[in-house]
Each structure stands twice: as C-alpha cells, then as structure tokens.
Tab-separated table of C-alpha atoms in Angstrom:
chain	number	residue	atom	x	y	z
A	8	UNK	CA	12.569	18.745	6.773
A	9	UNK	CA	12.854	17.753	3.434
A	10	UNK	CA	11.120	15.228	0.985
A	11	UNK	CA	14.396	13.173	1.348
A	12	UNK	CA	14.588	13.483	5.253
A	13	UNK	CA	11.691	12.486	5.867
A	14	UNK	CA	11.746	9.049	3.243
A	15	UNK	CA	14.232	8.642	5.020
A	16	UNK	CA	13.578	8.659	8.514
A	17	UNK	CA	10.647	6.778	8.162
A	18	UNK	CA	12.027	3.985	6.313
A	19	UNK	CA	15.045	3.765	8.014
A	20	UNK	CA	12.732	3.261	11.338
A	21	UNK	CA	10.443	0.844	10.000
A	22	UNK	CA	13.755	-1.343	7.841
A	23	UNK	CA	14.663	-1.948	11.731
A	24	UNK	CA	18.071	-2.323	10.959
A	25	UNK	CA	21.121	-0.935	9.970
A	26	UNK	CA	21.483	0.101	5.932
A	27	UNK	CA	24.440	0.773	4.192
A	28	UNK	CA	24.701	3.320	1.423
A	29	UNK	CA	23.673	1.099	-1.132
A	30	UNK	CA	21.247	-0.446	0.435
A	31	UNK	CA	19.548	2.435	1.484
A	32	UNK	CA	19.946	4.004	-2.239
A	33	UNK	CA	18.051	0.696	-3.260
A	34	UNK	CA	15.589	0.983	-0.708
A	35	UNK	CA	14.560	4.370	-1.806
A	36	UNK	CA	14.758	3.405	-5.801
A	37	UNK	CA	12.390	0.538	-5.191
A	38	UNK	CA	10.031	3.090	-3.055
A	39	UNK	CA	10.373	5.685	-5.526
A	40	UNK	CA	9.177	3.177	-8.216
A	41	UNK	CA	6.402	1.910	-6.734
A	42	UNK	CA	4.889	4.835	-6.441
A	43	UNK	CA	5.767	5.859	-9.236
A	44	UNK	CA	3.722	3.245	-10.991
A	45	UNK	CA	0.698	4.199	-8.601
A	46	UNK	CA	0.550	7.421	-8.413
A	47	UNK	CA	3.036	8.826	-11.350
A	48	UNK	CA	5.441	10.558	-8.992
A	49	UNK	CA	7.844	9.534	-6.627
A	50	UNK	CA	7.823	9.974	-2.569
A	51	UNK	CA	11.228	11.256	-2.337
A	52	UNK	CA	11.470	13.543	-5.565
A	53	UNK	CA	14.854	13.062	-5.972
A	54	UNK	CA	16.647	12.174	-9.164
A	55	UNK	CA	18.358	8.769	-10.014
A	56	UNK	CA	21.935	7.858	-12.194
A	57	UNK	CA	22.806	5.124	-13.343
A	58	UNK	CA	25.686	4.368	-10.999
A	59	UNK	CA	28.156	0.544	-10.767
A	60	UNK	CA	25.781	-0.894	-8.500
A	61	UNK	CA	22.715	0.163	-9.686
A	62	UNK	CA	20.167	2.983	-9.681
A	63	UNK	CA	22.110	5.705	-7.272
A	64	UNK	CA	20.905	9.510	-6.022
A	65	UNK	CA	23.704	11.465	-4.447
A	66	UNK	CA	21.422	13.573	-2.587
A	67	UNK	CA	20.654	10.546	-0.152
A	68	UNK	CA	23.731	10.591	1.467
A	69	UNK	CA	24.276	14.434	1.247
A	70	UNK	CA	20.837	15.042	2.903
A	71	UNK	CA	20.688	12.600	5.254
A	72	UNK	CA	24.007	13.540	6.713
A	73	UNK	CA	22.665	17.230	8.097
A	74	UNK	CA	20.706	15.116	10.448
A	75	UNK	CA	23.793	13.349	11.641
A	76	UNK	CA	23.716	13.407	15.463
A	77	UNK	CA	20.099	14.301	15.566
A	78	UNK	CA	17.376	11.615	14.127
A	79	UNK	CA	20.138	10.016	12.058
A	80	UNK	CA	23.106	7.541	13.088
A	81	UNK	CA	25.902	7.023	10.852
A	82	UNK	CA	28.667	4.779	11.584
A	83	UNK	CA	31.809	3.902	9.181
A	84	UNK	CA	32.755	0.152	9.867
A	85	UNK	CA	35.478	-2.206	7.839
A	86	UNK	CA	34.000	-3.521	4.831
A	87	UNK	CA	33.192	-7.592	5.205
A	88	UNK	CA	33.665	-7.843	1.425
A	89	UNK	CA	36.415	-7.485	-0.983
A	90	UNK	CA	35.815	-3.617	-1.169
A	91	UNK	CA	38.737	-1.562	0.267
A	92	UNK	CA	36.352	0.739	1.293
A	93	UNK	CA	34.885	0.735	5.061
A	94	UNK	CA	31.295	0.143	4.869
A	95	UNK	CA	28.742	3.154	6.062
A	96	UNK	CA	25.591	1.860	8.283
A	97	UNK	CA	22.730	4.194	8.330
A	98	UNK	CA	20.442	4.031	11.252
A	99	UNK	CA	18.019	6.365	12.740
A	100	UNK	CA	17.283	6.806	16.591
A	101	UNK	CA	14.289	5.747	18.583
A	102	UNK	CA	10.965	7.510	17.437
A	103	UNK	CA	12.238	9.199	14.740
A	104	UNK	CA	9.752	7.873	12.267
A	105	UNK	CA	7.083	10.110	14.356
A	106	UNK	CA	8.997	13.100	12.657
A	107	UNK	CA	8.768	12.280	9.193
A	108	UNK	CA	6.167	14.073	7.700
A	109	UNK	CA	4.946	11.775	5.111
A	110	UNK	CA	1.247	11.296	4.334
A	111	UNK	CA	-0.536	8.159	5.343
A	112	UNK	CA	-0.517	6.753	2.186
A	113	UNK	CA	3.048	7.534	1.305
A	114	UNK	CA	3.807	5.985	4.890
A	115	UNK	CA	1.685	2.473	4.337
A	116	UNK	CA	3.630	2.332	0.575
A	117	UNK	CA	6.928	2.304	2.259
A	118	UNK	CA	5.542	-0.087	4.692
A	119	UNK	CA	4.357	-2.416	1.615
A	120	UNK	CA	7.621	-1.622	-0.467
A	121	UNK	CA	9.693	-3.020	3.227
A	122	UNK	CA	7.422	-5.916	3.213
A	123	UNK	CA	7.965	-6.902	-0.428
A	124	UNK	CA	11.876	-6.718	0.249
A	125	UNK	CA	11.936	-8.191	3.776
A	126	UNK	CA	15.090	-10.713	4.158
A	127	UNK	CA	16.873	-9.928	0.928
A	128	UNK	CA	20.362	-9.108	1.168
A	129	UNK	CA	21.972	-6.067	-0.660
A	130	UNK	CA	23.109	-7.938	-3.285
A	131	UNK	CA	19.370	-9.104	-4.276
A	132	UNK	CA	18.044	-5.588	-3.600
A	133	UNK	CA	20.645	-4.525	-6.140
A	134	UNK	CA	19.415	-7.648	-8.404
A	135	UNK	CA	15.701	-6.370	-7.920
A	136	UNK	CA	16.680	-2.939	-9.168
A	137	UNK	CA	17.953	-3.915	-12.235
A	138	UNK	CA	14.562	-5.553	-13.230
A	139	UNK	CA	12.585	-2.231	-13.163
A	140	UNK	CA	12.156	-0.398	-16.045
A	141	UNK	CA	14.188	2.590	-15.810
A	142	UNK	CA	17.187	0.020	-15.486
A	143	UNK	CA	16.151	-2.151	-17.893
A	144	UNK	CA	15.787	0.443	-20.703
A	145	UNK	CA	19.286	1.673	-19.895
A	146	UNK	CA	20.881	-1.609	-19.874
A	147	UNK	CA	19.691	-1.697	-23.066
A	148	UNK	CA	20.921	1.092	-24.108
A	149	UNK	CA	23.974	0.269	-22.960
A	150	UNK	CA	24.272	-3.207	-24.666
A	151	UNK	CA	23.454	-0.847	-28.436
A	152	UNK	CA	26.342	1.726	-27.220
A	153	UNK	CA	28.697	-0.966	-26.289
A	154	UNK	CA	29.598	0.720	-23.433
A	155	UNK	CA	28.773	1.363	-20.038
A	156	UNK	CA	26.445	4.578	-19.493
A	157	UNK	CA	27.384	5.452	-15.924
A	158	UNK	CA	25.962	9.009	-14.409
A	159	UNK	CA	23.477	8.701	-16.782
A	160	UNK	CA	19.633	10.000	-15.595
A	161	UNK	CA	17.297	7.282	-14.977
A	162	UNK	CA	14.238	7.882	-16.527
A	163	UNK	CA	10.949	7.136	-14.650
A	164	UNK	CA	8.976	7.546	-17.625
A	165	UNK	CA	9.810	3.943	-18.568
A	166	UNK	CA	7.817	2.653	-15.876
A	167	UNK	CA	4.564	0.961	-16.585
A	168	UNK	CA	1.941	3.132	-14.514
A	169	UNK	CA	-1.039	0.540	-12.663
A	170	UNK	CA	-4.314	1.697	-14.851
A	171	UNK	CA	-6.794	1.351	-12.059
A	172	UNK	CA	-4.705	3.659	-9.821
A	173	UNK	CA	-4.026	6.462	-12.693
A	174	UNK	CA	-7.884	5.825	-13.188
A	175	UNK	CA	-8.373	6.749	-9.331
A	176	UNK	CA	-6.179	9.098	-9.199
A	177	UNK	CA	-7.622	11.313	-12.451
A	178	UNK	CA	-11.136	10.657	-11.069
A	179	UNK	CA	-10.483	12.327	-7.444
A	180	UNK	CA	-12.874	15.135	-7.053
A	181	UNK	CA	-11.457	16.335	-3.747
A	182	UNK	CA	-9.026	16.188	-1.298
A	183	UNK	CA	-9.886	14.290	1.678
A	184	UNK	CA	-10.115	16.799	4.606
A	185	UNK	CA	-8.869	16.714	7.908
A	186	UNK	CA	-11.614	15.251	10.106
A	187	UNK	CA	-11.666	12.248	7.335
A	188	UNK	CA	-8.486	11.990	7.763
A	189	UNK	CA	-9.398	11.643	11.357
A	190	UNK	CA	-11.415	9.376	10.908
A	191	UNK	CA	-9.544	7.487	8.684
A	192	UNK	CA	-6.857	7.202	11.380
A	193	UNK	CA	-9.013	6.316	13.590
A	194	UNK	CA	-10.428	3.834	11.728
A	195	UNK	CA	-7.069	2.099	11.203
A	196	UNK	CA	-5.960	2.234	15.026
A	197	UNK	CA	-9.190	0.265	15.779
A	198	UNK	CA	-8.845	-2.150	12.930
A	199	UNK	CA	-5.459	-2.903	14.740
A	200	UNK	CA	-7.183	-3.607	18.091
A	201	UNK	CA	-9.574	-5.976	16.364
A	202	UNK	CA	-6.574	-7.920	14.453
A	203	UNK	CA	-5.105	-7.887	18.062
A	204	UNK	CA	-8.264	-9.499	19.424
A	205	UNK	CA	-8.611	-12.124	16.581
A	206	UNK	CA	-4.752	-13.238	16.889
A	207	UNK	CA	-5.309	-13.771	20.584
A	208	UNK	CA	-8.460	-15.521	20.561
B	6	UNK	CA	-20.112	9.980	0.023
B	7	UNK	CA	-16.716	10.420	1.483
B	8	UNK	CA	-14.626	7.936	3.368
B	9	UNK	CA	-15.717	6.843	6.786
B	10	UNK	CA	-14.549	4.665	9.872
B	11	UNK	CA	-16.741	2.023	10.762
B	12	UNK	CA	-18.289	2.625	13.996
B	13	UNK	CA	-19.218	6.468	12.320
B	14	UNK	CA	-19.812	6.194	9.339
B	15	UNK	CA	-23.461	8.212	7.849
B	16	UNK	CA	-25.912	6.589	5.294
B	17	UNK	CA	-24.140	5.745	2.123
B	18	UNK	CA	-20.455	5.992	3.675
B	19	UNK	CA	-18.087	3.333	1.944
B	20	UNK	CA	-15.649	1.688	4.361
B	21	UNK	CA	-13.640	-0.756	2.881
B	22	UNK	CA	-12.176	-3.328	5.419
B	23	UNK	CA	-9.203	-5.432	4.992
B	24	UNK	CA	-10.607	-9.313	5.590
B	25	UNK	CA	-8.992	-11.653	8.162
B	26	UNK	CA	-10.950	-14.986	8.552
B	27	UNK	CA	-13.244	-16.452	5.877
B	28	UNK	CA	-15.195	-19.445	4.791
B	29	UNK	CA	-12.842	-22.495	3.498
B	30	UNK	CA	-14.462	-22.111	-0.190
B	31	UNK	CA	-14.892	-18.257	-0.172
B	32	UNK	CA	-12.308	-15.986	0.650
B	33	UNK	CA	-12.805	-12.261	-0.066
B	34	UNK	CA	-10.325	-10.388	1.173
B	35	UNK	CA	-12.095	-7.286	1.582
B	36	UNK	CA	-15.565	-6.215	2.606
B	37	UNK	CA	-16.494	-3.296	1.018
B	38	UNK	CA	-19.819	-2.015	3.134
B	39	UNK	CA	-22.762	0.701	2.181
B	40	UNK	CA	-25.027	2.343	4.553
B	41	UNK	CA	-25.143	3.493	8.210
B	42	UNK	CA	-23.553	0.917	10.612
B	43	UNK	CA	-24.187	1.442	14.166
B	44	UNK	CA	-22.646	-1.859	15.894
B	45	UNK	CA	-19.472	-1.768	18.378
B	46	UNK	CA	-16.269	-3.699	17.605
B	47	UNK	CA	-17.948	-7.223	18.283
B	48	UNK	CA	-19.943	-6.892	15.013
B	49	UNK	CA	-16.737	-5.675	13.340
B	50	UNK	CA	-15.148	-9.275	14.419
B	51	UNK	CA	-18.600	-10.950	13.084
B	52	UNK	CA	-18.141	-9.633	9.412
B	53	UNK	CA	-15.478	-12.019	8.885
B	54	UNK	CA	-16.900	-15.034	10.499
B	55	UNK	CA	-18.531	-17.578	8.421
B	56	UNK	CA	-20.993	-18.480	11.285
B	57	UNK	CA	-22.265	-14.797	10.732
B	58	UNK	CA	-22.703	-14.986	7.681
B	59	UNK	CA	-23.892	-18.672	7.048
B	60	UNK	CA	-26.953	-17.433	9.529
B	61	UNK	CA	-27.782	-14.099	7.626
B	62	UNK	CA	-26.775	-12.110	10.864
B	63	UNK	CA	-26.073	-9.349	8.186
B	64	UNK	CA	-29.266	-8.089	5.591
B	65	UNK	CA	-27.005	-8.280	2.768
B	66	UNK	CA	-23.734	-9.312	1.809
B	67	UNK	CA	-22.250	-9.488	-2.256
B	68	UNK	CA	-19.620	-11.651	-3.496
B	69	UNK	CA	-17.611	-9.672	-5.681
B	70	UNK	CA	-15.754	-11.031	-7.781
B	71	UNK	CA	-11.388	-10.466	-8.398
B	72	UNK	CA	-11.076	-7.177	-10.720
B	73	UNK	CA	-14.498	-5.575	-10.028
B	74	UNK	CA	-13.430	-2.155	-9.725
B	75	UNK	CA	-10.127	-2.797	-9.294
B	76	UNK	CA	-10.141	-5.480	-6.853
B	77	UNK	CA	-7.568	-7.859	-6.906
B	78	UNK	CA	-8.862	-10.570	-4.391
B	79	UNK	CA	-12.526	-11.926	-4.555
B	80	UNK	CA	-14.664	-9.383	-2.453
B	81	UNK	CA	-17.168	-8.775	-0.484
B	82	UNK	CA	-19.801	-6.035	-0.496
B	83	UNK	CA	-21.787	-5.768	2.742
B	84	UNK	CA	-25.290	-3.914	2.505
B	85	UNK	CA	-27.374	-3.096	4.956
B	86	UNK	CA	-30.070	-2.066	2.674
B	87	UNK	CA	-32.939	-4.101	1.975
B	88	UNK	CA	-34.073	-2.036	-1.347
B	89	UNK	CA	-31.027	-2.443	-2.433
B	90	UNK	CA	-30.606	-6.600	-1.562
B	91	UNK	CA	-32.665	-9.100	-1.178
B	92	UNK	CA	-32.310	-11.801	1.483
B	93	UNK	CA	-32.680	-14.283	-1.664
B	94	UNK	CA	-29.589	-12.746	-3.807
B	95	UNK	CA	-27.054	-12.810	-0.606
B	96	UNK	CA	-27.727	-16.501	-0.396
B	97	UNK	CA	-27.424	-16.567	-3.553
B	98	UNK	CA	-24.006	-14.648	-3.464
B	99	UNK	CA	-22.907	-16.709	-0.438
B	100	UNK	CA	-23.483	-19.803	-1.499
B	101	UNK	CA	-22.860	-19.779	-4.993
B	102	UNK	CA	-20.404	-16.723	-5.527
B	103	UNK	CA	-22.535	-15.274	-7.905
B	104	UNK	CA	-24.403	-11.701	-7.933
B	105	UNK	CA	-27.423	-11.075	-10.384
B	106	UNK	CA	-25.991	-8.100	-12.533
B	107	UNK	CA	-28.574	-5.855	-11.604
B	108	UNK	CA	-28.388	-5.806	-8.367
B	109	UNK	CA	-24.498	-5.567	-8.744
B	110	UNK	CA	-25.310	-2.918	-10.901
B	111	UNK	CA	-26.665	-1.202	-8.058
B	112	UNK	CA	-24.320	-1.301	-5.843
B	113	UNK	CA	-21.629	-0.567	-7.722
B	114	UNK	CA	-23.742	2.471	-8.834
B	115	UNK	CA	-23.247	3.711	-5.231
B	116	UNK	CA	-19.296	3.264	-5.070
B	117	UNK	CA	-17.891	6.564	-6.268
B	118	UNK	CA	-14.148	5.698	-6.034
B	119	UNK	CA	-13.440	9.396	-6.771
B	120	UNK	CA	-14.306	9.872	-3.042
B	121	UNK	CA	-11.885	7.503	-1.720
B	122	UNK	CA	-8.674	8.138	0.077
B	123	UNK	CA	-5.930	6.752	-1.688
B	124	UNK	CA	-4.254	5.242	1.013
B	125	UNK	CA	-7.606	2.651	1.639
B	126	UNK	CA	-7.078	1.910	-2.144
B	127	UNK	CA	-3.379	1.246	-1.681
B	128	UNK	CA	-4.500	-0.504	1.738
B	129	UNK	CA	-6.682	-2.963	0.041
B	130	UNK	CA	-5.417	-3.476	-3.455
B	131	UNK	CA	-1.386	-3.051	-2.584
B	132	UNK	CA	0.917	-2.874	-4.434
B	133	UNK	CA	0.494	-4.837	-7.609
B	134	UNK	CA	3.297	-5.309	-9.365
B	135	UNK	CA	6.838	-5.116	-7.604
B	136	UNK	CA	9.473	-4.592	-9.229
C-alpha cells in the first residue's frame, strides 16, 4: 500500500463521511501542511499544483482509484452546484482505517488536522487552503505576474516550521522501539477507559 | 529514560498525561510525572482531582508554567520524589502557581525530551498553528 493509500484510507474513515475530489485534495493539503510545519515532511509525500480551486495533487485520485471496489467507494452523483460536471464522493468501507499503515503519530495528526476542520464545508476548506503559505506565496506571485500560475508546484518550503518540534525532532537520540511502542499503545487504550469512567461518573 | 505507560513505568520514566478535571483557578492541562508509579487506574483518576491534590495525596506535584519546554497550557509536573520536592514547595506550587527555580531546575534536569515519542508531544502540545 502506498503513502497515498494509506492517508487516505485512514482519513477517509475517520472524516465519517462522504468527500468529493476537492474536498478530499483539501483534506490531504491541510494534513500534509501540518505536518509539514511539525515535523518538516509531509504524511502523504505527494506533490501539490496550484490548481482553480486550490492546492491540487493528481495522484490522489489516480491512487486511490486502484482500490476501487476493495477499501475504497467511489460514486459519481449530479453536481448540486452550477458545475456541469457530476460530483465524485469518495468513501471508504467499514474497517478500512485498520489497514492503513500509518504510524501513531501520523494517525493522531490526521485525527487533530479532522478536528480542526470539523463542520466546514468545501468551500471554507478551499478558503483555509489559500491562507497557508505555499498558497499565499503563489498568490503573490501571481498578483506580480499578472496572471494566473495554474499547474504550478507548490512549494512547502514556504511554510513556517513550529521551533519546539524541529527542536524535538533534531534532539531524538533514538527511535522508540517496539515494546515502547507497546506500551505506548497501551498506555493510550487505558487513558481511554479512564476518560470513559470520568464522563460517566 | 524512555517513554512509559503509567501503571509500568521504571524509576525516572516520563509519562506525560493529557489533563481532564482541574481546580477552578489552576488548570494544567497536562501532568507530566517522574519516578516509579505503582497505583491502579483509581490513582490515575485522582491526579486530576483537586480533592487529591488540595490534601497532598501525592509527595509532589509542580505547577509549570505555559511554554516551559514547549508547553502550551499551564502544566503540571508530578514527583514522587522527596529529594527532589519538598512537601513545602508543592504547596507552594499549588497554591500559588509558582515553583522555586531550583527545584524547577531539577526537574526539568530530568526531562530529556530527546527520549520522547513524538506522537505524546503531538498528543499534548497539538497542533499549534492551523492553517
């Protein structure tokens, strides 16, 4: 599975709804950028243009569609807007996130990324993408060319890294191995069961 | 002194827990805790209880304050070790959110971030600035 697949599955599962293109394309931009800023690379790898609507990566669609049928649902339905074009929802079947292989940490940013965007529409997602850096250099760009810079590369050197984190990240002696990561899990599954407890008491 | 879960952690672990309940005029969000910690699940509940820590159930506990290494919600630094705090400075850092800044100076002596998993960072400090 690749880097893409598995982004994808997993946030697909935890959105809890359907996505269409865009949306999803957002989705993964605004990912992609936060951890960019924390850890200085992004979760999916792929590459971003400057497309109409905002920060776009062809390779989305392209590899999401191999799992078509499989983890993946993808349904074509009349657009609701003014766009001739029929809309296409992206969904993912039950327990696919359990298939994507992301790391814990790449899995809770997603999850904090989902949170941060929970109950916008696509048209604010788009709006949202536009205020990161990689967009905003390139509008500007655009506005000294006088013209539109579509297909353009996005460049996610523009972003403004978090200090603390590249701090953390240049000071890690080690990787953390498998039983603390154990552990760690662990640790997480019972801090769930205490939040459980509090919230009923 | 790597990462540890709560109920297993050795002597000198760090296990930083997300916060749920706290006092009305202090409200860490995190409890950052050194040393061996032997209690069940109860105890983890009694961490964030004011009660608990109104009654010095707990040998030690340091208010840290918003941006100590890297924080960014006031903190709290549970210790179980006497050497390292006094019953006098966790009143002191309970009722007054303040730490003397050597004893602060020891416990963040003992907090070697390097040895951290980067997910209990991104767990506790999120994601701080979106977009």
């Amino acid at each position: 599975m690749t880097r893409i697949q598995s982004v994808g599955l997993y946030l697909l599962a935890k959105y809890g709804k359907e996505a269409g293109t865009i949306e999803l394309n957002k989705l993964f931009y605004l990912v992609d950028v936060a951890s960019y800023r924390l850890f200085g690379k992004t979760v999916s790898g792929t590459e971003y243009i400057r497309a109409e609507k905002g920060p776009y990566s062809r390779s989305i669609s392209r590899e999401l569609c191999l799992l078509e049928g499989k983890q993946i649902r993808r349904e074509t339905k009349p657009s609701k807007g003014y766009s001739s074009f029929p809309k296409v929802a992206w969904s993912v079947v039950e327990g696919a996130a359990a298939e994507s292989d992301l790391a814990p940490v790449e899995q809770e940013l997603i999850t904090q990324v989902l949170d941060k965007v929970k109950g916008l529409t696509p048209q604010e997602l788009e709006r949202l993408s536009y205020r990161t850096e990689p967009m905003l250099h390139i509008v500007d760009e655009e506005k000294k060319a006088s013209c539109p810079l579509l297909q353009e590369p996005l460049d996610f050197k523009d972003i403004e890294r978090d200090g603390f984190m590249q701090e953390f990240m240049s000071n890690l002696t080690r990787p953390i191995s498998e039983e603390e990561r154990e552990q760690i899990e662990y640790y997480n599954k019972e801090w769930e069961e205490v939040e459980l407890m509090l919230q009923g008491s | 002194m790597p990462a540890a879960n709560i109920t297993s952690c050795t002597p000198g672990s760090l296990v930083l827990i997300p916060n749920f309940h706290f006092p009305d005029k202090i409200k860490p969000k995190y409890c950052i805790t050194l040393e061996s910690w032997n209690n069940g699940h109860d105890d983890i509940i009694a961490v964030l209880t004011t009660h608990n820590l109104k009654h010095r159930t707990w040998k030690g506990a340091v208010f840290v304050p918003k941006g100590t290494i890297g924080l960014p919600e006031d903190s709290l630094i549970m210790c179980h070790n006497p050497k390292i705090l006094k019953k006098q400075y966790f009143r002191k850092a309970i009722y007054k959110n303040e730490i003397p800044p050597e004893v602060l100076a020891e416990v963040l002596k003992n907090l070697k971030l390097g040895h951290i998993d980067p997910f209990l960072v991104l767990r506790v400090r999120g994601i701080t600035k979106f977009p």
